[in-house]
Amino acid sequence: MVTEKIKASSSALFRKKSIEGCAEEQIDSGAHVNLKKILTARDLTALGVAAIIGAGVFSTIGRACFNGGPAVSLLFVFTAITCVFCALCYAEFASRIPVAGSAYTYAYVAFGEIIAWIIGWTLVLEYAIGNATVAIAWSANFCSFLEGFGVRIPDFLCNSYLAAEKYHHKFLQLSESGAVIPEYTQRMHDLWVNAPQLFGVPVILNIPAFMIVALITALVYVGVKESRNTTVFMVVFKVAVVVLVILIGAFYVNPANWVPFAPNGVSGVMQGVSAVFFAYMGFDAISTTAEECKNPQKDLPQGMMNALLICTLLYIAISVVLTGMVNYTELNVGDFLAFAFERVGLDWLGGILALSAVVATTSVLLVFQLAQPRIWMVMSRDGLLPKKFSHIHPKFQTPSFATIIMGLLVSVSTLILDGEFATDLNSIGTLFAFVSVCAGILLLPKNVEAGRFKVPFINGRYIIPSLFLLTVILINVFNVNFFPEFFSLYDPVKAPIDVFLHKFPYFTFFALTVFITIMSAIKKLSVIPVFGLLSCFYLMTELGIANWQRFLAWMAIGLVIYFGFGFKNSKLNTAQIK
């Protein structure tokens, strides 16, 4: 009896939705009001470009160029290929399952309920926490833009409490050791010391970030048509500015700055992986608008591919021009684009670039604020969240309650949240979602009729094992001590357990690679989703054990909510009881 109950509970955790069931739910969500179908491939391309070209192009490319030199342009190509692998998998799922929910819905079909919940909970990191990160970047760009007109917002009203506290402690540590204190660390320490206090606690709040999220939430609440029109305008503006930067900057390129091409070697180029990947985040967000597309099976794949192609060409061009205008060693600054043009005597472009940075980050906020409520809407339809989350406004035809909750969550968190902490959580959550979608394509039932788009099948039976063996051989040829050092837990300073924890993500990646290689030989796995899965999981390993621990803690909180509410209220569970 006990054994049967355990088996039944285990089976219930992995109960799956059918593709046909997902399509039927789109017709009637229970609220008797459906979403407007108005988006075309052009609109989706604009949404994709809006999501991708945002904080990345105005905040992270400079650091990537500083680490990798001119060779970072190749990293954009490699990262784009990785994103294409993932986009192809997203596109097939969107074609087969043209409903809102993105990776959550896809996981429900491919893996089962418990994995779908984990993915849905993870997407909060990508969209909600990610949007908080973008809002913080927007605040910094907006304040910089105002300063150009002589308007200065007090520091305690445009910075976060947790960031000021962190850098205050860093200041104290550096002071005790006698080390040089960076200018930003000194400024944040001064802010912490001099800020107004309430009951002995410094009052430090990021008001501009709070306000922009509130305004974007109101726009998204009113309707997707208004959001679409606003997005198209912002995309045209910021792409025009980026093209202007490329065209003008090309006349000031000094080829001598491209030598050496990779000054810090391959390791230096790879240090820019996280920054470059952050620049590509967001293309998957448009898959959440499937129920608002006129022809999702055709338009979603086309929109994602168009957006990636446009953004890749712009990123490569701007990195080549940037490293040609000034030496790569000078680009590790926040406003690197304005700095580069000031170095060549084009100060007048600074104001345009500041305004463009504000517009770019605003468009990202708009797309992400549009995406998260639609995922909650689908989770609510499935019974994993309260029914209120799937309520559709009778006039605006948007998920009104979910939109309000999203706005409150993001706006309040931006008041105090540390941007660097949020960025780390955002990155690992996004990569995990990408890994799950690529794995889901490998597990999709083969007897189900495919949509209009299908990931090209390339038999990996011989390709994947051959590449694995070739990689092992090349590593041994160029570094014979690599594997002995990789598996060793010895360190003259750290304890073995600390070494193990540091290497745990890499051990996990190695084990996964071996497993996938074996399964490719046995099951003839398709090469494209395998490459997407492994490349994204490798990027997760580069984020460090601290971020893995935070990610696992976030997952634990999500599981408590699932077993406390979602498991018993799941629509599939109630259907089984009936």
Coordinates of C-alpha atoms in Angstrom, one line a residue:
M1 CA 0.0 0.0 0.0
V2 CA 2.7 2.4 1.0
T3 CA 4.7 1.5 -2.1
E4 CA 1.7 2.2 -4.3
K5 CA 1.1 5.6 -2.8
I6 CA 4.8 6.5 -3.3
K7 CA 4.5 5.5 -7.0
A8 CA 1.3 7.4 -7.4
S9 CA 2.8 10.6 -5.9
S10 CA 5.9 10.2 -8.0
S11 CA 3.8 9.8 -11.1
A12 CA 1.7 12.8 -10.2
L13 CA 4.8 15.0 -10.0
F14 CA 5.6 14.2 -13.7
R15 CA 2.1 14.3 -15.1
K16 CA 2.2 16.0 -18.5
K17 CA 0.0 18.2 -20.6
S18 CA -0.8 17.2 -24.1
I19 CA -0.1 19.6 -27.1
E20 CA -3.8 19.2 -28.0
G21 CA -4.8 20.2 -24.4
C22 CA -2.6 23.3 -24.6
A23 CA -4.3 24.4 -27.8
E24 CA -7.8 23.8 -26.3
E25 CA -7.0 26.0 -23.3
Q26 CA -6.2 28.9 -25.6
I27 CA -9.8 28.9 -26.8
D28 CA -11.2 29.5 -23.3
S29 CA -9.2 30.2 -20.2
G30 CA -12.2 30.1 -17.9
A31 CA -12.5 33.9 -17.9
H32 CA -14.4 33.8 -21.2
V33 CA -12.2 36.6 -22.5
N34 CA -9.2 35.9 -24.7
L35 CA -6.2 38.0 -25.7
K36 CA -6.2 40.1 -28.8
K37 CA -4.6 38.6 -31.8
I38 CA -2.8 41.5 -33.5
L39 CA 0.9 40.8 -33.6
T40 CA 2.6 40.1 -36.9
A41 CA 6.2 38.9 -37.8
R42 CA 7.3 42.5 -38.1
D43 CA 5.9 43.4 -34.7
L44 CA 7.6 40.3 -33.2
T45 CA 10.9 41.3 -34.8
A46 CA 10.5 44.8 -33.2
L47 CA 9.8 43.3 -29.8
G48 CA 12.8 41.0 -30.1
V49 CA 15.1 43.8 -31.1
A50 CA 13.6 45.9 -28.3
A51 CA 14.4 43.2 -25.7
I52 CA 17.9 42.4 -27.0
I53 CA 19.3 45.9 -27.7
G54 CA 19.0 47.4 -24.3
A55 CA 21.1 47.6 -21.3
G56 CA 23.7 45.3 -22.9
V57 CA 24.8 47.6 -25.8
F58 CA 25.0 50.6 -23.4
S59 CA 26.5 48.9 -20.3
T60 CA 28.4 45.6 -20.9
I61 CA 30.1 45.7 -24.3
G62 CA 32.8 48.1 -23.1
R63 CA 33.8 45.7 -20.3
A64 CA 33.9 42.8 -22.8
C65 CA 36.1 44.8 -25.2
F66 CA 38.4 45.6 -22.3
N67 CA 38.9 42.0 -21.4
G68 CA 39.1 40.5 -24.9
G69 CA 40.3 43.3 -27.1
P70 CA 39.2 43.5 -30.7
A71 CA 38.7 39.7 -30.7
V72 CA 35.5 40.2 -28.7
S73 CA 33.8 40.7 -32.1
L74 CA 34.3 36.9 -32.7
L75 CA 32.8 36.2 -29.3
F76 CA 29.6 38.0 -30.4
V77 CA 29.5 35.6 -33.4
F78 CA 30.0 32.5 -31.1
T79 CA 27.4 33.7 -28.6
A80 CA 25.0 34.5 -31.4
I81 CA 25.4 30.9 -32.7
T82 CA 24.6 29.6 -29.2
C83 CA 21.5 31.8 -29.1
V84 CA 20.5 30.6 -32.5
F85 CA 20.6 27.0 -31.3
C86 CA 18.3 28.0 -28.4
A87 CA 16.1 30.2 -30.6
L88 CA 15.5 27.3 -33.0
C89 CA 14.3 25.1 -30.1
Y90 CA 12.1 27.9 -28.9
A91 CA 10.8 28.4 -32.4
E92 CA 9.8 24.7 -32.7
F93 CA 8.0 24.7 -29.4
A94 CA 6.2 28.0 -30.3
S95 CA 5.2 26.4 -33.6
R96 CA 3.9 23.2 -32.0
I97 CA 2.4 24.9 -28.9
P98 CA 1.2 28.4 -30.0
V99 CA 0.1 29.5 -26.5
A100 CA 1.5 31.9 -23.9
G101 CA 3.8 30.6 -21.3
S102 CA 7.2 30.2 -23.1
A103 CA 9.6 27.7 -21.5
Y104 CA 7.1 26.9 -18.7
T105 CA 4.4 25.5 -21.2
Y106 CA 7.1 23.7 -23.2
A107 CA 8.4 22.0 -20.1
Y108 CA 4.9 20.9 -19.1
V109 CA 4.6 19.0 -22.3
A110 CA 8.1 17.6 -22.5
F111 CA 9.0 16.9 -18.8
G112 CA 5.9 17.1 -16.6
E113 CA 4.4 19.3 -13.9
I114 CA 7.2 19.5 -11.3
I115 CA 9.8 20.5 -13.9
A116 CA 7.3 22.9 -15.5
W117 CA 6.8 24.6 -12.1
I118 CA 10.6 24.8 -11.6
I119 CA 11.0 26.5 -15.0
G120 CA 8.1 28.8 -14.4
W121 CA 9.6 29.8 -11.1
T122 CA 12.9 30.3 -12.8
L123 CA 11.4 32.6 -15.3
V124 CA 10.7 35.0 -12.5
L125 CA 14.4 35.4 -12.3
E126 CA 14.7 36.2 -16.0
Y127 CA 11.8 38.6 -16.3
A128 CA 11.0 40.0 -12.9
I129 CA 14.4 40.1 -11.4
G130 CA 15.9 40.9 -14.8
N131 CA 13.6 43.8 -15.2
A132 CA 14.7 45.1 -11.8
T133 CA 18.2 45.0 -13.1
V134 CA 17.3 46.9 -16.3
A135 CA 15.3 49.5 -14.3
I136 CA 18.4 50.2 -12.1
A137 CA 20.4 50.6 -15.3
W138 CA 17.7 52.9 -16.7
S139 CA 17.9 55.0 -13.5
A140 CA 21.6 55.5 -13.9
N141 CA 21.3 56.5 -17.6
F142 CA 18.4 58.8 -16.8
C143 CA 20.3 60.6 -14.1
S144 CA 23.3 60.9 -16.4
F145 CA 21.0 62.4 -19.1
L146 CA 19.6 65.0 -16.7
E147 CA 23.0 66.0 -15.5
G148 CA 23.7 67.0 -19.1
F149 CA 21.1 69.7 -18.5
G150 CA 22.4 70.7 -15.1
V151 CA 19.8 68.8 -13.2
R152 CA 21.1 66.6 -10.4
I153 CA 19.0 64.2 -8.4
P154 CA 20.4 63.7 -4.9
D155 CA 22.5 60.4 -4.7
F156 CA 20.3 59.0 -1.9
L157 CA 17.3 59.2 -4.2
C158 CA 18.8 57.5 -7.2
N159 CA 20.8 54.6 -5.7
S160 CA 19.9 51.3 -4.0
Y161 CA 20.2 50.7 -0.3
L162 CA 21.8 47.2 -0.7
A163 CA 24.4 48.5 -3.2
A164 CA 25.4 51.3 -0.9
E165 CA 25.7 48.9 2.0
K166 CA 27.8 46.5 0.0
Y167 CA 30.3 49.1 -1.2
H168 CA 30.5 50.6 2.3
H169 CA 31.7 47.3 3.7
K170 CA 34.2 47.1 0.7
F171 CA 35.5 50.5 1.6
L172 CA 36.1 49.4 5.2
Q173 CA 37.9 46.3 4.1
L174 CA 40.1 48.2 1.6
S175 CA 40.9 50.9 4.2
E176 CA 42.0 48.3 6.8
S177 CA 44.3 46.6 4.2
G178 CA 45.7 50.0 3.0
A179 CA 44.7 49.2 -0.6
V180 CA 43.8 51.8 -3.2
I181 CA 40.0 52.7 -3.0
P182 CA 38.3 53.0 -6.4
E183 CA 36.3 56.2 -7.0
Y184 CA 32.9 54.4 -7.2
T185 CA 33.5 52.6 -3.9
Q186 CA 34.5 55.9 -2.2
R187 CA 31.4 57.6 -3.6
M188 CA 29.0 54.9 -2.4
H189 CA 30.7 54.9 1.1
D190 CA 30.2 58.7 1.3
L191 CA 26.5 58.1 0.3
W192 CA 26.1 55.6 3.1
V193 CA 27.6 57.9 5.7
N194 CA 25.9 61.1 4.6
A195 CA 22.5 59.9 3.6
P196 CA 19.5 61.0 5.8
Q197 CA 18.5 58.5 8.5
L198 CA 15.3 57.1 9.8
F199 CA 15.5 55.4 13.2
G200 CA 19.3 55.1 12.6
V201 CA 18.9 53.4 9.2
P202 CA 20.2 55.3 6.1
V203 CA 17.4 56.3 3.7
I204 CA 18.7 55.3 0.3
L205 CA 16.0 54.6 -2.4
N206 CA 16.2 54.4 -6.2
I207 CA 13.2 56.6 -7.0
P208 CA 13.7 56.9 -10.8
A209 CA 13.8 53.1 -11.1
F210 CA 10.6 52.8 -9.1
M211 CA 8.8 55.5 -11.2
I212 CA 9.7 54.0 -14.6
V213 CA 8.5 50.6 -13.7
A214 CA 5.2 52.1 -12.5
L215 CA 4.8 53.9 -15.8
I216 CA 5.6 50.9 -17.9
T217 CA 3.3 48.7 -15.8
A218 CA 0.4 51.2 -16.5
L219 CA 1.2 51.1 -20.2
V220 CA 1.3 47.3 -20.3
Y221 CA -2.0 47.1 -18.3
V222 CA -3.8 49.3 -20.9
G223 CA -3.0 46.9 -23.7
V224 CA -0.6 45.1 -26.0
K225 CA -1.5 47.3 -29.0
E226 CA -0.4 50.4 -27.2
S227 CA 2.7 48.6 -26.0
R228 CA 3.4 47.4 -29.5
N229 CA 3.2 50.9 -31.0
T230 CA 5.4 52.4 -28.3
T231 CA 8.0 49.6 -28.8
V232 CA 8.2 50.1 -32.5
F233 CA 8.9 53.8 -32.0
M234 CA 11.7 53.1 -29.5
V235 CA 13.2 50.3 -31.6
V236 CA 13.4 52.6 -34.7
F237 CA 15.0 55.4 -32.6
K238 CA 17.7 53.3 -30.8
V239 CA 18.6 51.2 -33.9
A240 CA 19.0 54.5 -35.8
V241 CA 21.3 55.8 -33.1
V242 CA 23.4 52.6 -33.1
V243 CA 23.7 52.8 -36.9
L244 CA 24.7 56.4 -36.6
V245 CA 27.3 55.5 -34.1
I246 CA 28.7 52.8 -36.4
L247 CA 28.7 55.0 -39.5
I248 CA 30.3 58.1 -37.9
G249 CA 32.7 56.0 -35.8
A250 CA 33.9 54.2 -38.9
F251 CA 35.6 57.4 -40.1
Y252 CA 37.6 57.6 -36.9
V253 CA 38.9 54.1 -36.9
N254 CA 42.6 53.6 -36.5
P255 CA 43.6 50.1 -37.6
A256 CA 46.6 50.2 -35.3
N257 CA 44.2 49.8 -32.4
W258 CA 43.2 46.4 -33.7
V259 CA 46.8 45.1 -33.0
P260 CA 47.1 42.9 -31.1
F261 CA 43.8 41.3 -32.0
A262 CA 43.5 39.1 -28.9
P263 CA 45.9 40.8 -26.4
N264 CA 44.8 38.6 -23.4
G265 CA 44.5 35.3 -25.4
V266 CA 41.5 33.0 -25.4
S267 CA 41.0 33.3 -21.6
G268 CA 40.7 37.1 -22.0
V269 CA 38.1 36.8 -24.7
M270 CA 36.1 34.2 -22.6
Q271 CA 36.1 36.6 -19.6
G272 CA 33.6 38.6 -21.7
V273 CA 31.2 35.7 -22.1
S274 CA 28.8 36.8 -19.4
A275 CA 28.8 40.4 -20.6
V276 CA 28.2 39.4 -24.2
F277 CA 25.5 36.9 -23.2
F278 CA 23.7 39.5 -21.2
A279 CA 23.6 41.6 -24.4
Y280 CA 21.6 38.9 -26.1
M281 CA 19.1 38.2 -23.4
G282 CA 15.5 38.8 -24.2
F283 CA 14.9 37.2 -27.6
D284 CA 12.9 34.4 -26.0
A285 CA 10.5 36.9 -24.4
I286 CA 8.5 37.2 -27.6
S287 CA 7.4 33.6 -27.3
T288 CA 5.2 34.6 -24.4
T289 CA 3.0 36.6 -26.8
A290 CA 2.0 33.5 -28.8
E291 CA -1.7 34.0 -28.0
E292 CA -1.6 37.5 -29.3
C293 CA 0.0 36.6 -32.7
K294 CA -2.1 36.4 -35.9
N295 CA -0.1 33.4 -37.1
P296 CA 2.1 32.2 -34.3
Q297 CA 3.4 29.0 -36.1
K298 CA 4.9 31.1 -38.8
D299 CA 5.5 34.5 -37.3
L300 CA 7.2 33.5 -34.0
P301 CA 10.1 31.6 -35.5
Q302 CA 10.6 34.3 -38.1
G303 CA 10.4 37.1 -35.5
M304 CA 13.1 35.5 -33.3
M305 CA 15.5 34.7 -36.2
N306 CA 15.1 38.2 -37.6
A307 CA 15.8 39.8 -34.2
L308 CA 18.9 37.7 -33.6
L309 CA 20.3 38.4 -37.1
I310 CA 19.8 42.2 -36.8
C311 CA 21.3 42.4 -33.4
T312 CA 24.3 40.2 -34.2
L313 CA 25.2 42.4 -37.2
L314 CA 24.9 45.6 -35.1
Y315 CA 26.9 44.1 -32.2
I316 CA 29.7 42.9 -34.4
A317 CA 29.9 46.3 -36.2
I318 CA 29.8 48.3 -33.0
S319 CA 32.5 46.2 -31.3
V320 CA 34.8 46.5 -34.4
V321 CA 34.3 50.2 -34.6
L322 CA 34.7 50.8 -30.9
T323 CA 38.0 48.9 -30.6
G324 CA 39.2 50.7 -33.7
M325 CA 38.4 54.2 -32.4
V326 CA 40.2 53.9 -29.1
N327 CA 42.6 51.4 -27.5
Y328 CA 40.7 48.5 -25.8
T329 CA 42.5 49.3 -22.5
E330 CA 40.5 52.5 -22.2
L331 CA 37.0 50.9 -22.5
N332 CA 36.4 49.7 -19.0
V333 CA 34.2 52.6 -18.1
G334 CA 30.4 52.9 -17.6
D335 CA 29.7 55.3 -20.5
F336 CA 32.2 53.7 -22.9
L337 CA 30.3 54.9 -26.1
A338 CA 30.3 58.5 -25.1
F339 CA 33.9 58.2 -23.9
A340 CA 35.1 56.8 -27.2
F341 CA 33.5 59.7 -29.2
E342 CA 34.8 62.3 -26.7
R343 CA 38.3 60.8 -27.3
V344 CA 38.0 61.6 -31.0
G345 CA 36.6 65.1 -30.4
L346 CA 32.9 64.4 -31.0
D347 CA 31.5 65.6 -27.7
W348 CA 28.1 66.6 -29.3
L349 CA 27.2 62.9 -29.7
G350 CA 27.2 62.5 -25.9
G351 CA 23.7 63.9 -25.4
I352 CA 22.3 61.7 -28.2
L353 CA 23.9 58.6 -26.7
A354 CA 22.6 59.4 -23.2
L355 CA 19.1 59.8 -24.6
S356 CA 19.5 56.6 -26.6
A357 CA 20.6 54.7 -23.5
V358 CA 17.4 55.8 -21.7
V359 CA 15.2 54.8 -24.7
A360 CA 17.0 51.4 -25.1
T361 CA 16.5 50.4 -21.5
T362 CA 12.9 51.6 -21.5
S363 CA 12.1 49.3 -24.4
V364 CA 13.6 46.3 -22.6
L365 CA 11.5 47.1 -19.5
L366 CA 8.4 47.2 -21.7
V367 CA 9.0 43.8 -23.3
F368 CA 9.9 42.0 -20.0
Q369 CA 7.0 43.6 -18.2
L370 CA 4.8 42.3 -21.0
A371 CA 6.2 38.7 -20.7
Q372 CA 6.0 37.8 -17.0
P373 CA 2.3 38.3 -16.4
R374 CA 1.5 36.1 -19.4
I375 CA 3.5 33.3 -17.8
W376 CA 1.7 33.7 -14.5
M377 CA -1.6 33.7 -16.5
V378 CA -0.9 30.3 -18.0
M379 CA 0.4 28.9 -14.7
S380 CA -2.9 30.1 -13.1
R381 CA -4.9 28.4 -15.8
D382 CA -3.2 25.2 -14.9
G383 CA -4.1 25.6 -11.3
L384 CA -0.5 26.1 -10.1
L385 CA -1.3 29.7 -9.1
P386 CA -4.5 31.3 -7.7
K387 CA -7.2 31.8 -10.4
K388 CA -6.9 35.6 -10.0
F389 CA -3.6 35.5 -12.0
S390 CA -5.5 34.3 -15.1
H391 CA -8.1 37.1 -15.0
I392 CA -8.4 39.0 -18.3
H393 CA -9.5 42.6 -18.2
P394 CA -12.8 42.8 -20.0
K395 CA -12.0 46.1 -21.7
F396 CA -8.2 46.1 -22.2
Q397 CA -8.0 42.3 -22.7
T398 CA -4.8 41.9 -20.8
P399 CA -3.9 39.8 -17.7
S400 CA -4.7 42.7 -15.4
F401 CA -4.1 41.2 -11.9
A402 CA -0.9 39.5 -12.9
T403 CA 0.3 42.7 -14.5
I404 CA -0.3 44.7 -11.3
I405 CA 1.5 42.1 -9.1
M406 CA 4.4 42.1 -11.6
G407 CA 4.6 45.9 -11.4
L408 CA 4.5 45.9 -7.6
L409 CA 7.2 43.2 -7.3
V410 CA 9.6 44.9 -9.7
S411 CA 9.0 48.5 -8.6
V412 CA 9.4 47.8 -4.9
S413 CA 12.5 45.6 -5.4
T414 CA 14.2 48.3 -7.5
L415 CA 14.1 50.7 -4.6
I416 CA 16.7 48.7 -2.6
L417 CA 18.0 45.9 -4.8
D418 CA 21.7 45.7 -5.7
G419 CA 22.1 45.7 -9.5
E420 CA 25.1 43.3 -9.6
F421 CA 23.3 40.8 -7.4
A422 CA 20.1 41.0 -9.5
T423 CA 22.2 40.5 -12.7
D424 CA 23.8 37.3 -11.4
L425 CA 20.4 35.8 -10.5
N426 CA 19.0 36.9 -13.9
S427 CA 21.8 35.3 -15.8
I428 CA 21.7 31.9 -14.2
G429 CA 17.9 31.8 -14.3
T430 CA 17.8 32.6 -18.0
L431 CA 20.5 30.1 -18.9
F432 CA 18.6 27.4 -16.9
A433 CA 15.5 28.1 -18.9
F434 CA 17.5 27.9 -22.2
V435 CA 18.9 24.5 -21.1
S436 CA 15.4 23.2 -20.3
V437 CA 14.0 24.2 -23.7
C438 CA 16.9 22.6 -25.6
A439 CA 16.5 19.4 -23.6
G440 CA 12.7 19.5 -24.1
I441 CA 13.2 19.3 -27.9
L442 CA 15.2 16.1 -27.4
L443 CA 12.3 14.7 -25.3
L444 CA 9.3 15.7 -27.5
P445 CA 7.2 12.8 -28.6
K446 CA 8.1 11.9 -32.1
N447 CA 4.6 10.6 -33.0
V448 CA 3.0 14.1 -32.6
E449 CA 2.4 16.1 -35.7
A450 CA 5.0 18.9 -35.9
G451 CA 4.2 22.6 -36.4
R452 CA 5.1 24.7 -39.4
F453 CA 8.7 25.0 -38.1
K454 CA 10.9 22.2 -37.0
V455 CA 14.5 22.2 -35.8
P456 CA 16.6 20.7 -38.6
F457 CA 17.6 17.2 -37.6
I458 CA 21.3 16.4 -37.7
N459 CA 22.1 12.9 -36.4
G460 CA 24.5 13.2 -33.5
R461 CA 25.4 9.5 -33.2
Y462 CA 28.9 9.9 -34.6
I463 CA 29.3 13.7 -34.5
I464 CA 28.9 14.3 -30.8
P465 CA 31.2 11.4 -29.6
S466 CA 33.8 12.4 -32.2
L467 CA 33.8 16.0 -31.1
F468 CA 34.0 14.9 -27.4
L469 CA 37.0 12.7 -28.1
L470 CA 38.7 15.4 -30.3
T471 CA 38.2 17.9 -27.5
V472 CA 39.8 15.6 -24.9
I473 CA 42.7 14.9 -27.2
L474 CA 43.4 18.5 -28.0
I475 CA 43.2 19.5 -24.3
N476 CA 45.8 16.8 -23.5
V477 CA 48.0 17.9 -26.4
F478 CA 48.1 21.6 -25.4
N479 CA 47.9 21.1 -21.6
V480 CA 48.9 17.6 -20.4
N481 CA 48.2 18.6 -16.7
F482 CA 44.7 19.8 -17.3
F483 CA 42.7 16.8 -16.3
P484 CA 44.9 15.8 -13.3
E485 CA 44.5 19.4 -12.0
F486 CA 40.8 19.5 -12.9
F487 CA 39.9 16.5 -10.8
S488 CA 42.3 17.3 -7.9
L489 CA 40.9 18.7 -4.7
Y490 CA 44.3 19.8 -3.4
D491 CA 44.9 23.5 -2.8
P492 CA 47.7 25.0 -0.6
V493 CA 45.3 27.5 0.9
K494 CA 41.7 26.2 0.6
A495 CA 40.2 23.1 2.3
P496 CA 39.2 20.2 0.1
I497 CA 35.5 20.9 0.6
D498 CA 36.0 24.5 -0.5
V499 CA 37.8 23.3 -3.6
F500 CA 35.1 20.8 -4.3
L501 CA 32.3 23.5 -4.0
H502 CA 34.3 25.8 -6.3
K503 CA 34.6 23.1 -8.9
F504 CA 31.2 21.6 -8.4
P505 CA 29.6 23.4 -11.4
Y506 CA 32.4 22.2 -13.6
F507 CA 32.2 18.7 -12.4
T508 CA 28.4 18.8 -13.1
F509 CA 29.1 20.1 -16.6
F510 CA 31.6 17.4 -17.3
A511 CA 29.3 14.7 -16.1
L512 CA 26.4 16.1 -18.2
T513 CA 28.7 16.2 -21.3
V514 CA 29.7 12.5 -20.8
F515 CA 26.0 11.5 -20.4
I516 CA 24.9 13.5 -23.4
T517 CA 27.7 12.0 -25.5
I518 CA 26.7 8.5 -24.5
M519 CA 23.0 9.2 -25.2
S520 CA 23.8 10.7 -28.5
A521 CA 25.5 7.5 -29.6
I522 CA 22.6 5.4 -28.3
K523 CA 19.6 7.5 -29.1
K524 CA 20.8 9.4 -32.2
L525 CA 20.2 12.8 -30.5
S526 CA 19.9 15.8 -32.8
V527 CA 23.0 18.0 -32.9
I528 CA 21.4 21.5 -32.7
P529 CA 19.5 21.1 -29.4
V530 CA 22.5 19.2 -27.9
F531 CA 24.9 22.1 -28.8
G532 CA 22.4 24.6 -27.3
L533 CA 22.0 22.6 -24.1
L534 CA 25.7 22.1 -23.5
S535 CA 26.8 25.6 -24.5
C536 CA 24.2 27.2 -22.2
F537 CA 25.1 24.9 -19.3
Y538 CA 28.7 25.7 -19.7
L539 CA 27.9 29.4 -19.4
M540 CA 26.1 28.5 -16.1
T541 CA 29.3 27.0 -14.8
E542 CA 31.2 30.2 -15.4
L543 CA 28.8 32.1 -13.0
G544 CA 30.4 30.5 -9.9
I545 CA 29.3 28.4 -6.9
A546 CA 27.8 31.4 -5.0
N547 CA 25.3 32.0 -7.8
W548 CA 24.5 28.3 -7.9
Q549 CA 23.8 28.4 -4.2
R550 CA 21.5 31.4 -4.5
F551 CA 19.8 29.7 -7.5
L552 CA 19.2 26.5 -5.5
A553 CA 17.8 28.5 -2.6
W554 CA 15.4 30.2 -4.9
M555 CA 14.4 26.8 -6.3
A556 CA 13.8 25.5 -2.7
I557 CA 11.4 28.5 -2.0
G558 CA 9.6 27.7 -5.2
L559 CA 9.1 24.0 -4.3
V560 CA 7.6 25.0 -0.9
I561 CA 5.0 27.1 -2.8
Y562 CA 4.4 24.2 -5.3
F563 CA 3.8 21.5 -2.6
G564 CA 1.8 24.0 -0.5
F565 CA -0.6 25.1 -3.2
G566 CA 0.2 24.0 -6.8
F567 CA 0.3 20.2 -6.4
K568 CA -3.1 19.8 -4.9
N569 CA -4.8 22.6 -7.0
S570 CA -3.3 21.5 -10.3
K571 CA -5.9 21.2 -13.0
L572 CA -4.4 17.8 -14.0
N573 CA -4.8 16.7 -10.3
T574 CA -8.4 17.7 -10.1
A575 CA -9.1 16.0 -13.4
Q576 CA -7.6 12.7 -12.1
I577 CA -9.7 13.0 -8.9
K578 CA -12.9 13.4 -11.0

